mmCIF file of C-alpha atoms in Angstrom:
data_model
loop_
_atom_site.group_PDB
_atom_site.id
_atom_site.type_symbol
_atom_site.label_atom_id
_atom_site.label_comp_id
_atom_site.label_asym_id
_atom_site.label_seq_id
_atom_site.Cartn_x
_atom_site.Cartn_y
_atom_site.Cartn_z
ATOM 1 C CA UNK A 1 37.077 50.787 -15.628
ATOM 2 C CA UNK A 2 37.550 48.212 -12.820
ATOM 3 C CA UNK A 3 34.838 49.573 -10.755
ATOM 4 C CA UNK A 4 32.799 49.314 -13.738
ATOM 5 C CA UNK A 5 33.778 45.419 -14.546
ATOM 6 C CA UNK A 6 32.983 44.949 -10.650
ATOM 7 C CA UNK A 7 29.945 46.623 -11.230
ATOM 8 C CA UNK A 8 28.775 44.565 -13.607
ATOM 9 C CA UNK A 9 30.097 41.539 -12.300
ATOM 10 C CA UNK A 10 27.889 41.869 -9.120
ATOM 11 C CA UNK A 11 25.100 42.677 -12.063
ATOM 12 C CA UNK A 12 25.686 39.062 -13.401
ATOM 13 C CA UNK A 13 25.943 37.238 -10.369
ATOM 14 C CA UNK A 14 21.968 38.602 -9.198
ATOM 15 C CA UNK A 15 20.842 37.808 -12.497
ATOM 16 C CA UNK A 16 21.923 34.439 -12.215
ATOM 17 C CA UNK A 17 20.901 34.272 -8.495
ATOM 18 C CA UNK A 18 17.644 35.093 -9.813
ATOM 19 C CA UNK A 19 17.250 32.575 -12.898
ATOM 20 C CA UNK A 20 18.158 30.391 -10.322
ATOM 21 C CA UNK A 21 15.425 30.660 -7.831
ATOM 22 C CA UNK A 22 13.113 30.784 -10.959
ATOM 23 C CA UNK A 23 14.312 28.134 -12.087
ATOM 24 C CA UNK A 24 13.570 26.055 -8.648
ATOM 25 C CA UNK A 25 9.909 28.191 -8.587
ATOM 26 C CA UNK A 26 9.202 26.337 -12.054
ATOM 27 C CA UNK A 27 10.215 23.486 -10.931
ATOM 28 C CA UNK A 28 7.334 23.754 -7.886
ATOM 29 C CA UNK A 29 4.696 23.180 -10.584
ATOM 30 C CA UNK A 30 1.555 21.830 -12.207
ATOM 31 C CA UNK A 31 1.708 20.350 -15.469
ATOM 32 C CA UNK A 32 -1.942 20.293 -17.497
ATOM 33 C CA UNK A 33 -2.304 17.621 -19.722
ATOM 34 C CA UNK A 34 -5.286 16.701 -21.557
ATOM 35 C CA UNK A 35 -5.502 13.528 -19.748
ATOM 36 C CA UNK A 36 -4.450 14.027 -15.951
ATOM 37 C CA UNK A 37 -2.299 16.632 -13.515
ATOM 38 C CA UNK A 38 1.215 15.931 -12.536
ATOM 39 C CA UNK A 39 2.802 17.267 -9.361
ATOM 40 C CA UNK A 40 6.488 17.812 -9.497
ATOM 41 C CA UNK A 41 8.063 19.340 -6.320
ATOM 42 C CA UNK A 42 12.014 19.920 -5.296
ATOM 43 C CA UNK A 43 12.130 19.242 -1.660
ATOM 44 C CA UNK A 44 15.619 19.437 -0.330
ATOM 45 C CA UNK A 45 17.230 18.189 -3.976
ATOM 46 C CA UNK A 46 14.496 15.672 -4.349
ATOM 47 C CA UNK A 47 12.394 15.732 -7.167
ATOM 48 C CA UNK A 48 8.811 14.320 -7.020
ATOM 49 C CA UNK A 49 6.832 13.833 -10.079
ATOM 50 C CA UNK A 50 3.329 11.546 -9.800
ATOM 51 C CA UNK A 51 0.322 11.842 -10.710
ATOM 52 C CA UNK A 52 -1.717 12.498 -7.468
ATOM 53 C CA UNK A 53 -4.489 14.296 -8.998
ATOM 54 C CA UNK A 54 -7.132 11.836 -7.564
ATOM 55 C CA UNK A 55 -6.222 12.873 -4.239
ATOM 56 C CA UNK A 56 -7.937 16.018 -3.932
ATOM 57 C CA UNK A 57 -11.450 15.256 -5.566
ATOM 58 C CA UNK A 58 -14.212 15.211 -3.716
ATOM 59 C CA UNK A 59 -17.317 12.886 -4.278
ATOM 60 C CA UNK A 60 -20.477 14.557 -5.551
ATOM 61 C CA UNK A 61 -22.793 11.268 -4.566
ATOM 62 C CA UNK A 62 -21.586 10.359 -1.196
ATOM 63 C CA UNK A 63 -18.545 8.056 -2.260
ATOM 64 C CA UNK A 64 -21.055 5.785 -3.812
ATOM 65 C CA UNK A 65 -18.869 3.703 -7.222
ATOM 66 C CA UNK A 66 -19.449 5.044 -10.454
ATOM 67 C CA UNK A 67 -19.479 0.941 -11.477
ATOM 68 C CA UNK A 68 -23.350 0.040 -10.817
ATOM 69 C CA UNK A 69 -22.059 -3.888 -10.825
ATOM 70 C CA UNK A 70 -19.385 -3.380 -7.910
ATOM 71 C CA UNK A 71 -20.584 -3.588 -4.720
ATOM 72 C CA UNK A 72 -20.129 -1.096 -1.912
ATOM 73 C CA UNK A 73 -18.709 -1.481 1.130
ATOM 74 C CA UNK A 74 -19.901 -3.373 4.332
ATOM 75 C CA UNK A 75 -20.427 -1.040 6.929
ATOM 76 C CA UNK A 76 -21.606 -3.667 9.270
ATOM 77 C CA UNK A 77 -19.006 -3.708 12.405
ATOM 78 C CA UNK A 78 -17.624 -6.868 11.373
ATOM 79 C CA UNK A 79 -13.379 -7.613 11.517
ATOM 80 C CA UNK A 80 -14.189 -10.212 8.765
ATOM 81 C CA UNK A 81 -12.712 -8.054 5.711
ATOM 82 C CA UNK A 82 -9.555 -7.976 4.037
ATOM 83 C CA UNK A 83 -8.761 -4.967 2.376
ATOM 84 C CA UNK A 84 -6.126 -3.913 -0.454
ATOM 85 C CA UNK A 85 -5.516 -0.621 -2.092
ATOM 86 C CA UNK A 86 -4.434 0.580 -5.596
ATOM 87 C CA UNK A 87 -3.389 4.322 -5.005
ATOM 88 C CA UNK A 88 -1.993 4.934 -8.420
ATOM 89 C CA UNK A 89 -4.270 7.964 -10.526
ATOM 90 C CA UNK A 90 -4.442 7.146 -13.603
ATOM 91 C CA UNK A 91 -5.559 8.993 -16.932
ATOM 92 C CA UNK A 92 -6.867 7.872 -20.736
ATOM 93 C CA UNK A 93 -5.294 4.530 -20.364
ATOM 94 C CA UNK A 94 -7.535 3.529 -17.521
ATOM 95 C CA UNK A 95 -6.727 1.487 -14.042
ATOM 96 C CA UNK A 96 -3.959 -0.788 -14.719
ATOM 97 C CA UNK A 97 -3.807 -4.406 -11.957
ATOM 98 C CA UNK A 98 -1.567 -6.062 -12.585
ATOM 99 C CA UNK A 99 -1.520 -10.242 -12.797
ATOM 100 C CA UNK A 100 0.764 -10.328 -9.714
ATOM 101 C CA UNK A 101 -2.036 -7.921 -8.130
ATOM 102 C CA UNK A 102 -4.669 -9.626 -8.886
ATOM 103 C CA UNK A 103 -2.892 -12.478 -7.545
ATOM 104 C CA UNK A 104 -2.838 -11.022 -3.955
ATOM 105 C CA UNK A 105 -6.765 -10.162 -4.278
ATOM 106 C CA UNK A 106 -7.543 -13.866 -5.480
ATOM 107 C CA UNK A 107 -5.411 -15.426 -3.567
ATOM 108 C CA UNK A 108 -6.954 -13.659 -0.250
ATOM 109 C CA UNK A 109 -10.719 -14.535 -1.574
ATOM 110 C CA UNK A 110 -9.741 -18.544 -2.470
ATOM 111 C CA UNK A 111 -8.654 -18.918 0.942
ATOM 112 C CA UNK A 112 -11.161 -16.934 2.765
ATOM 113 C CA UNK A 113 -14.101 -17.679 1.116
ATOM 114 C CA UNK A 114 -16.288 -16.414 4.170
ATOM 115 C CA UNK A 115 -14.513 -12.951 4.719
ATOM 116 C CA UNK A 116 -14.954 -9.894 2.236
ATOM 117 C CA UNK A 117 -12.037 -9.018 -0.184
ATOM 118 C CA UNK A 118 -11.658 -4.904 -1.061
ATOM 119 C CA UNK A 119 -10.023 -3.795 -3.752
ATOM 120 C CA UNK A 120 -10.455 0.179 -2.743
ATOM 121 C CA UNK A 121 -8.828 2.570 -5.654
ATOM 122 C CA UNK A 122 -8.934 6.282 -5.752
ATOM 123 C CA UNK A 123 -8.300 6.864 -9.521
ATOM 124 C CA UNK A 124 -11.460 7.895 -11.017
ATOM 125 C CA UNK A 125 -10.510 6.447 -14.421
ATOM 126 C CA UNK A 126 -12.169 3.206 -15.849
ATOM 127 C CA UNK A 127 -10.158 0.072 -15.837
ATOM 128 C CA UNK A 128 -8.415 -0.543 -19.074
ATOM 129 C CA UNK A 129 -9.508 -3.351 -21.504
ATOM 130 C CA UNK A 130 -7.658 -6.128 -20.275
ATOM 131 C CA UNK A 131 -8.030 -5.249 -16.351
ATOM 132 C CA UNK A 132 -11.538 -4.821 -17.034
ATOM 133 C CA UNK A 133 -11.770 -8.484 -18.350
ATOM 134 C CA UNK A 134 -9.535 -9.480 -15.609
ATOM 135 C CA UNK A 135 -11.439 -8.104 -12.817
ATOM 136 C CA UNK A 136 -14.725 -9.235 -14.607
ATOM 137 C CA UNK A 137 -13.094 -12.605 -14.747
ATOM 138 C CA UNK A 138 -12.664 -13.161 -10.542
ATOM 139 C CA UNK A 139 -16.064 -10.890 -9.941
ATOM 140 C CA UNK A 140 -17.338 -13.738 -11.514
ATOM 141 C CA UNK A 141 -15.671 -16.580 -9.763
ATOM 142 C CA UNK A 142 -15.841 -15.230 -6.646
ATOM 143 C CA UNK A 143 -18.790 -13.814 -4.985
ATOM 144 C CA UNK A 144 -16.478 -12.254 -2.248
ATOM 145 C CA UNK A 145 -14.147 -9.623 -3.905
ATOM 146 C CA UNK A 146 -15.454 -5.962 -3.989
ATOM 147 C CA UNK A 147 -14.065 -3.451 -5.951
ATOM 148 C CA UNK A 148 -14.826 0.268 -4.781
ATOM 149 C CA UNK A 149 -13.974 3.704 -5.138
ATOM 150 C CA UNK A 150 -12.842 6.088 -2.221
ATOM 151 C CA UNK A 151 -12.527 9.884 -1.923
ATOM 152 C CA UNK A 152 -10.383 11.122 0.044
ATOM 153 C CA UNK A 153 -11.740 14.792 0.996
ATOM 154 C CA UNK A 154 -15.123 12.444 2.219
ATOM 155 C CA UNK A 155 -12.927 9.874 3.381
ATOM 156 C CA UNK A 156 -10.791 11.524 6.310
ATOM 157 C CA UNK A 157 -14.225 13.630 7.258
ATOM 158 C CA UNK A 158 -15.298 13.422 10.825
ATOM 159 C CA UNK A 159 -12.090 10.967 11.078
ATOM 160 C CA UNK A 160 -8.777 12.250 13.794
ATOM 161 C CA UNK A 161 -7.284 12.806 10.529
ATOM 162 C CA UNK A 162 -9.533 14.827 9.447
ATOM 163 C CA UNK A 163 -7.744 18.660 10.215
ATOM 164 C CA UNK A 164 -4.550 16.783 9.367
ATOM 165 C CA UNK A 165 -5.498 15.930 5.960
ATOM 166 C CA UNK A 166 -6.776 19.546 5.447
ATOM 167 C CA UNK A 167 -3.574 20.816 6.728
ATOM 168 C CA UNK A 168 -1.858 19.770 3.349
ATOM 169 C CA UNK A 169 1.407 17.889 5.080
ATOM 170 C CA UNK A 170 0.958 15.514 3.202
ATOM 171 C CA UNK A 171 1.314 16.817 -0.141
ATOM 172 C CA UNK A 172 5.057 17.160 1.159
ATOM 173 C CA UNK A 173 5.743 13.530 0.788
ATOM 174 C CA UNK A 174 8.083 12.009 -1.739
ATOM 175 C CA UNK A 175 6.523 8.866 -2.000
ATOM 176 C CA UNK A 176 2.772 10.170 -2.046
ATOM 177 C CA UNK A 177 1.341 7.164 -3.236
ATOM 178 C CA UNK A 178 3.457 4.497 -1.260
ATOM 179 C CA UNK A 179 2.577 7.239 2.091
ATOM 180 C CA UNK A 180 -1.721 7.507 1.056
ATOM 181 C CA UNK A 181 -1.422 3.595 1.072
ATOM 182 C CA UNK A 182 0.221 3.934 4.531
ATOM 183 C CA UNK A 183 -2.466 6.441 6.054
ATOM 184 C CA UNK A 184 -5.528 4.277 4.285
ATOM 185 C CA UNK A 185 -4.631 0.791 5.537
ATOM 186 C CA UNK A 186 -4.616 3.044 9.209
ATOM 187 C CA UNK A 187 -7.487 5.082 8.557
ATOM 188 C CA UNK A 188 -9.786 2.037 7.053
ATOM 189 C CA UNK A 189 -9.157 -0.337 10.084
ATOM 190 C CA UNK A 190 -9.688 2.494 12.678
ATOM 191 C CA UNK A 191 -12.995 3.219 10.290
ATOM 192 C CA UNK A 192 -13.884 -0.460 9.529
ATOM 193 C CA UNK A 193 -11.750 -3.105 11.050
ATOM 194 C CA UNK A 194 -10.582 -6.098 9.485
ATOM 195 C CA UNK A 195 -7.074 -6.919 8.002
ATOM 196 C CA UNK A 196 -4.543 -5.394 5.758
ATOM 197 C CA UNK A 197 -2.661 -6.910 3.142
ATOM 198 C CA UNK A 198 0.116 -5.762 0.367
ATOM 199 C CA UNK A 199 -0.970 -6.001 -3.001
ATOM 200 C CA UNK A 200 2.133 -8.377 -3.411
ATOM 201 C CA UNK A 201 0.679 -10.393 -0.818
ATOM 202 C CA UNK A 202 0.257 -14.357 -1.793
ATOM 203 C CA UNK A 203 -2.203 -15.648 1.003
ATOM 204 C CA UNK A 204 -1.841 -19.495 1.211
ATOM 205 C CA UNK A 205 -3.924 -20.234 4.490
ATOM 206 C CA UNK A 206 -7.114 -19.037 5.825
ATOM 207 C CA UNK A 207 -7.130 -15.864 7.634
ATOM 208 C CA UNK A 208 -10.435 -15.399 9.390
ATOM 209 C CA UNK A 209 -9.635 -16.310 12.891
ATOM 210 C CA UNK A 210 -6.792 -13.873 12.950
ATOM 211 C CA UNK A 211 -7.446 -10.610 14.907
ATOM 212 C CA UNK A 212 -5.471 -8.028 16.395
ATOM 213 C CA UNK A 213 -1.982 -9.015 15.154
ATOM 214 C CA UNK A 214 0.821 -8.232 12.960
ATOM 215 C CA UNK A 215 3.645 -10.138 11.238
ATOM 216 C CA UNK A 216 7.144 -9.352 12.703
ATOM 217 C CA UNK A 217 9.553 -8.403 9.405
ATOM 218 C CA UNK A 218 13.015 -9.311 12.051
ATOM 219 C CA UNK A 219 13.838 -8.753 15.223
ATOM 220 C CA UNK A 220 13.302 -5.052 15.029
ATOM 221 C CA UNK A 221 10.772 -4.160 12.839
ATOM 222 C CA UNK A 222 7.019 -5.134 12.881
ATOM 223 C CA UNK A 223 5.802 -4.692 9.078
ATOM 224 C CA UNK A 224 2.703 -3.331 8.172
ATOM 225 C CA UNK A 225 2.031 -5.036 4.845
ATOM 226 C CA UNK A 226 -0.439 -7.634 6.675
ATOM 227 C CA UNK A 227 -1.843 -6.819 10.020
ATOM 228 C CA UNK A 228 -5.091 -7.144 11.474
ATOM 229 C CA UNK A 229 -7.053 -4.615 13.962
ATOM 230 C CA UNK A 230 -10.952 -5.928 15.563
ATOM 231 C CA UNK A 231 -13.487 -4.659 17.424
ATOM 232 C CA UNK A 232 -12.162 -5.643 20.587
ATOM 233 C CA UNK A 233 -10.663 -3.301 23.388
ATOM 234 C CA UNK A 234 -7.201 -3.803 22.433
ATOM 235 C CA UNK A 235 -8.073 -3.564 18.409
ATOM 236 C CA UNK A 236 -9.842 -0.443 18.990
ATOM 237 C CA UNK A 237 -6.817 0.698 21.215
ATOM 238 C CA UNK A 238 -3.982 -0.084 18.810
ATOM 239 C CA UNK A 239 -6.211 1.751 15.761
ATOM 240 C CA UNK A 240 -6.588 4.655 18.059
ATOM 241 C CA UNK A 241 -3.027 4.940 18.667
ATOM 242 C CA UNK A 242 -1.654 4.445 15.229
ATOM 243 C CA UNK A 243 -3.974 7.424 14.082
ATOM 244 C CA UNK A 244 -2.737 9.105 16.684
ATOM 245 C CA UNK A 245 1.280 8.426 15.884
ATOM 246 C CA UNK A 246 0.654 8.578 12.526
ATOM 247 C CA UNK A 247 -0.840 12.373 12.780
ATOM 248 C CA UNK A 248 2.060 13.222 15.043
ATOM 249 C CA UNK A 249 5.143 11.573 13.838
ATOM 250 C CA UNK A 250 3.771 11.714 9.579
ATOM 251 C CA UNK A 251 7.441 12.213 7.431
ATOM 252 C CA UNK A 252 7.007 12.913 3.990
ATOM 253 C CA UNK A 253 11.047 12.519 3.325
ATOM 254 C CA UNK A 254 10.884 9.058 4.887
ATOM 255 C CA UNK A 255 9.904 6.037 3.324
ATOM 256 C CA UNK A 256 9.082 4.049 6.482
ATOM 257 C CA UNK A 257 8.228 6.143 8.590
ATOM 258 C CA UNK A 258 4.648 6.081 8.153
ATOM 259 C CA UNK A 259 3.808 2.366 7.933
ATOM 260 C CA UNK A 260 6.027 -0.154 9.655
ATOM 261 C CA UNK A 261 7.640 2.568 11.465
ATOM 262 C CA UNK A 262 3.943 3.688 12.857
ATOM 263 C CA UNK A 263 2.831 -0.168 13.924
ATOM 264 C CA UNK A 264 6.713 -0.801 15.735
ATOM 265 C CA UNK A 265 6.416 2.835 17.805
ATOM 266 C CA UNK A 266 2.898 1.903 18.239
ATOM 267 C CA UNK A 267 3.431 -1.656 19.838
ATOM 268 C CA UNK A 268 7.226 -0.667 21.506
ATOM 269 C CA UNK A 269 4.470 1.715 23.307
ATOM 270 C CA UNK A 270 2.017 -1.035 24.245
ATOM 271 C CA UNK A 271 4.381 -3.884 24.815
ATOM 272 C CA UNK A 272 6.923 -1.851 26.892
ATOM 273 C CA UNK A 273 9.843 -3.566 25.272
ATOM 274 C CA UNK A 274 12.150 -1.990 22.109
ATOM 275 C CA UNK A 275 12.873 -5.850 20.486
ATOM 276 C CA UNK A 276 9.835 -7.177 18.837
ATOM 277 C CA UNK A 277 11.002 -10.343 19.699
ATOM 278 C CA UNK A 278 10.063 -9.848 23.455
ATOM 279 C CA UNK A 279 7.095 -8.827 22.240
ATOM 280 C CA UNK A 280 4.671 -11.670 23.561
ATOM 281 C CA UNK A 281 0.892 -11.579 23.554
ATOM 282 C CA UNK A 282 0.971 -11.466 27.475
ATOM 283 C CA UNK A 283 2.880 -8.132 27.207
ATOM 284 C CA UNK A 284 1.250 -7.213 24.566
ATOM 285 C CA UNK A 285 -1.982 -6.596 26.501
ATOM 286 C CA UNK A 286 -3.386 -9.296 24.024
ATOM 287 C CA UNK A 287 -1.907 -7.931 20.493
ATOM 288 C CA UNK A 288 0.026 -10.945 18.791
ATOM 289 C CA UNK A 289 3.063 -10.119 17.090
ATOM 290 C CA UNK A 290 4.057 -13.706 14.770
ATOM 291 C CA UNK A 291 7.519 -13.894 14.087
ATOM 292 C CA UNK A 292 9.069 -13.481 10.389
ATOM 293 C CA UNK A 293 7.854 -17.104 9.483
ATOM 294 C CA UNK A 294 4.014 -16.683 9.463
ATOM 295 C CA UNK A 295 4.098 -13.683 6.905
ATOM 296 C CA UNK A 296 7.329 -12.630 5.797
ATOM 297 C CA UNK A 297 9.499 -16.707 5.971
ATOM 298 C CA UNK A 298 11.810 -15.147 3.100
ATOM 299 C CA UNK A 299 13.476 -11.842 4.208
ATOM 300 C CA UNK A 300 13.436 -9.206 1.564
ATOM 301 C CA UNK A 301 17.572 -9.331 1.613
ATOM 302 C CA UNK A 302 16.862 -12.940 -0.106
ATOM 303 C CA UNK A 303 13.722 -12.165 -2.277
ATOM 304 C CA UNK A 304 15.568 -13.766 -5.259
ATOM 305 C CA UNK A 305 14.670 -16.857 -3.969
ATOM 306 C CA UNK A 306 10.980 -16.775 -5.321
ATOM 307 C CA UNK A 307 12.447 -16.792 -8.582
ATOM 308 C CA UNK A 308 15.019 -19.560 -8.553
ATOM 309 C CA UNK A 309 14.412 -22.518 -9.869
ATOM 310 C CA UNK A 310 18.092 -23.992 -8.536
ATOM 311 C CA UNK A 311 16.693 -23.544 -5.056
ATOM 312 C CA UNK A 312 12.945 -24.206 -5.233
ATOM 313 C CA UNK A 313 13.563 -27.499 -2.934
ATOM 314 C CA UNK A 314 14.728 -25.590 -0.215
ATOM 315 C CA UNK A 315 13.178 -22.323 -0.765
ATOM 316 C CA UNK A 316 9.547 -24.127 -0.717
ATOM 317 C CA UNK A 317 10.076 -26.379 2.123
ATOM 318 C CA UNK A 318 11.025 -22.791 3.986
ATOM 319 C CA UNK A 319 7.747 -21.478 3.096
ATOM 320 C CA UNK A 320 5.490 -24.211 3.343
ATOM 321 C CA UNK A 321 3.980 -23.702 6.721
ATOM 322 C CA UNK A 322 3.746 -19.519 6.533
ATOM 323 C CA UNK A 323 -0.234 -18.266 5.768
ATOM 324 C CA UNK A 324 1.692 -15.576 3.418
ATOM 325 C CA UNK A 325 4.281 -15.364 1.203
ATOM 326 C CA UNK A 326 5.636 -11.372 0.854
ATOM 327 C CA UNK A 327 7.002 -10.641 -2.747
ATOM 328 C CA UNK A 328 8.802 -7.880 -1.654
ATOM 329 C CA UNK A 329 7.840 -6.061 -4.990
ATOM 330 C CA UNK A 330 10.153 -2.745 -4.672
ATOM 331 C CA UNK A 331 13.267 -5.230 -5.347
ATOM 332 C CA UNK A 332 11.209 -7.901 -7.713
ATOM 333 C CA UNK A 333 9.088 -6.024 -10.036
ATOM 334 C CA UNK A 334 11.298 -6.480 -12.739
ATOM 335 C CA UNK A 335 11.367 -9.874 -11.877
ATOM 336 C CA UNK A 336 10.366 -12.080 -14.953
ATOM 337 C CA UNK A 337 8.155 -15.107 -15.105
ATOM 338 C CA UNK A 338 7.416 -17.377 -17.736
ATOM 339 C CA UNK A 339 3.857 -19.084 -17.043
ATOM 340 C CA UNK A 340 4.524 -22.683 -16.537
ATOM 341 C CA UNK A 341 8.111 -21.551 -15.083
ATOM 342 C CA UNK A 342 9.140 -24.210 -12.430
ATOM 343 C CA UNK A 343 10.695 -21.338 -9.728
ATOM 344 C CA UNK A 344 8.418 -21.025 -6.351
ATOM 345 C CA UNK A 345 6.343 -18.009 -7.056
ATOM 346 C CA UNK A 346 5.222 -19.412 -10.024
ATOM 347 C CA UNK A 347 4.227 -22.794 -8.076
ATOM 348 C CA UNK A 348 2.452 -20.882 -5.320
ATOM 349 C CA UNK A 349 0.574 -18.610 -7.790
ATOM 350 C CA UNK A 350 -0.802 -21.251 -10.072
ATOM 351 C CA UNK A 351 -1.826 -22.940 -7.007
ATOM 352 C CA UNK A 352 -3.363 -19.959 -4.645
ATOM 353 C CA UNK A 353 -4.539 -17.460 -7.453
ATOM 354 C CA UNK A 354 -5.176 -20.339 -10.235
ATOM 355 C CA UNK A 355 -7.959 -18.048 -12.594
ATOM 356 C CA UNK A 356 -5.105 -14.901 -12.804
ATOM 357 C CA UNK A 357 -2.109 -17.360 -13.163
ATOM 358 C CA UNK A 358 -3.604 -18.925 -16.353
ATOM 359 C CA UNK A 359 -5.344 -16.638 -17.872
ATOM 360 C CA UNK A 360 -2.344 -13.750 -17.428
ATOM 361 C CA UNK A 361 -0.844 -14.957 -21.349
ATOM 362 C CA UNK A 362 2.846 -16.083 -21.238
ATOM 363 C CA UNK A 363 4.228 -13.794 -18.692
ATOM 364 C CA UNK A 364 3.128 -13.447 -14.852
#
């Protein structure tokens, strides 16, 4: 009788053993919806579940938009672009921008009325009623801003990312849309040049005569969410070797790895020094690195600041001579503002994205 109960104790435990590795197999899946694809992965305990469906389509008419009124893309070698992207894939309810997004994108045509502003998305959805008056809205106003659609099977062809992408590392990421904004911003400005910005971005200065340059975060960190690569030797250099870090070093179970941790390997290479506050544009090989004030003059340990009305005084005084202000949305999203709300953000918005700040309805 014991050997029997041992038996079938043994019997119980690979049963179990097997539910559980189905289990984790159904996990691994694809979930069809009427409307759109969800991935959902366990990597290591970590569950990722986006929609990334709009990754792997292809373009049937050359990446040409859908949209006849949107223009496409400059493909003159010119630096004199600014580009932001919307990775998201959305389904029925259409492309969602939000007011504080189409703050960055207004904000960056106002102020550089003689550069190009791209919006580039990779959802293949229409935008939904009220983005679609939104975007209509500054389209109209300003004769700048481009909206345009990218593929991303045509996009990384005859690119150094190009076997990489095929390779399917990325697909390991757990932040796949944060990590395809990282790789684009890369990939466009070793395609296109021009500058990079966040889409929580508020420009407040013209940014034409910038080139080759990024804004130092701190001490230690360069940050990727505005930087700026030419046509010259050393833009073409520092694109070349961000590719080339970025299809070395890519980590899809780190969040920074592939963006500011790309640009500070990148530059600790060029500039021979670890502290990016050595980093000068002498030993830089002519690649400016501006310190935290120029883009980033409230760290993201003090973002609460933007919001504050008790400390507007000091908190806009602070800010007043940067050309950016850096929302640092992971932490603020949630962040609420009434229109008409006396608190800094609200101040710089209705005065650098004025057409999205008042006609947003009572909350930005």
């Amino acid at each position: 009788m014991m050997l029997l109960k041992l038996i079938a104790r043994k019997k119980i435990k690979t049963i179990l053993a097997i539910v559980f590795v189905l289990c984790l197999f159904l996990f691994t899946f694809i979930i069809d919806t009427h409307d759109f694809v969800k991935r959902a992965r366990v990597l290591t305990g970590h569950i990722v579940l986006d929609n990334i469906t709009c990754y792997g389509d292809s373009s049937t008419n050359g990446s040409i938009d859908t949209f006849s009124i949107y223009e496409t893309m400059n493909k003159t070698v010119s630096s004199k672009n600014i580009f932001f992207f919307q990775t998201n894939c959305f389904g029925s309810e259409g492309v969602v921008l939000k007011p504080r997004q189409l703050c960055a994108i207004e904000s960056a045509a106002l102020m550089n009325p003689n550069m190009s502003i791209y919006l580039l998305i990779l959802s293949h959805s229409k935008f939904s009623n009220n983005t679609e008056d939104n975007v209509k809205m500054l389209l109209t106003n300003y004769n700048n801003i481009f909206i345009k659609r990218i593929y991303t099977n045509d996009y990384f062809k005859n690119t150094p990312l190009e076997d990489w992408w095929k390779s399917g590392v990325f697909y390991e990421s757990y932040w796949p849309k944060s990590h395809m904004s990282d790789v684009l911003r890369f990939l466009t400005l070793w395609k296109v040049g021009g500058i990079y910005l966040d889409l929580d971005i508020v420009v407040k200065s013209s940014l034409e005569n910038l080139t080759d340059f990024v804004g130092a975060e701190d001490a230690i960190d360069a940050n990727a969410a505005v930087f700026g690569l030419g046509h010259t030797e050393i833009g073409r250099h520092v694109a070349n070797m961000c590719i080339e870090d970025l299809r070395k070093n890519f980590r899809g179970d780190n969040w920074g790895n592939n963006g500011p941790g790309v640009i500070t390997r990148v530059l600790q290479k060029l500039c021979s020094t670890k502290n990016v506050a050595d980093m000068t544009t002498s030993k830089c090989q002519g690649f400016t690195v501006y310190p935290p004030s120029d883009f980033f003059p409230i760290p993201w340990k003090k973002w609460k600041l933007y919001f504050d009305a008790k400390e507007k005084n000091k908190t806009m005084d602070k800010i007043k001579n940067s050309r950016t202000i850096h929302l640092w949305n992971l932490h603020s999203k949630s962040e609420r503002i009434n229109v008409g709300d006396q608190v800094p953000y609200g101040i710089i918005a209705n005065k650098y994205c004025p057409m999205t700040y008042n006609n947003c309805g009572k909350v930005f």
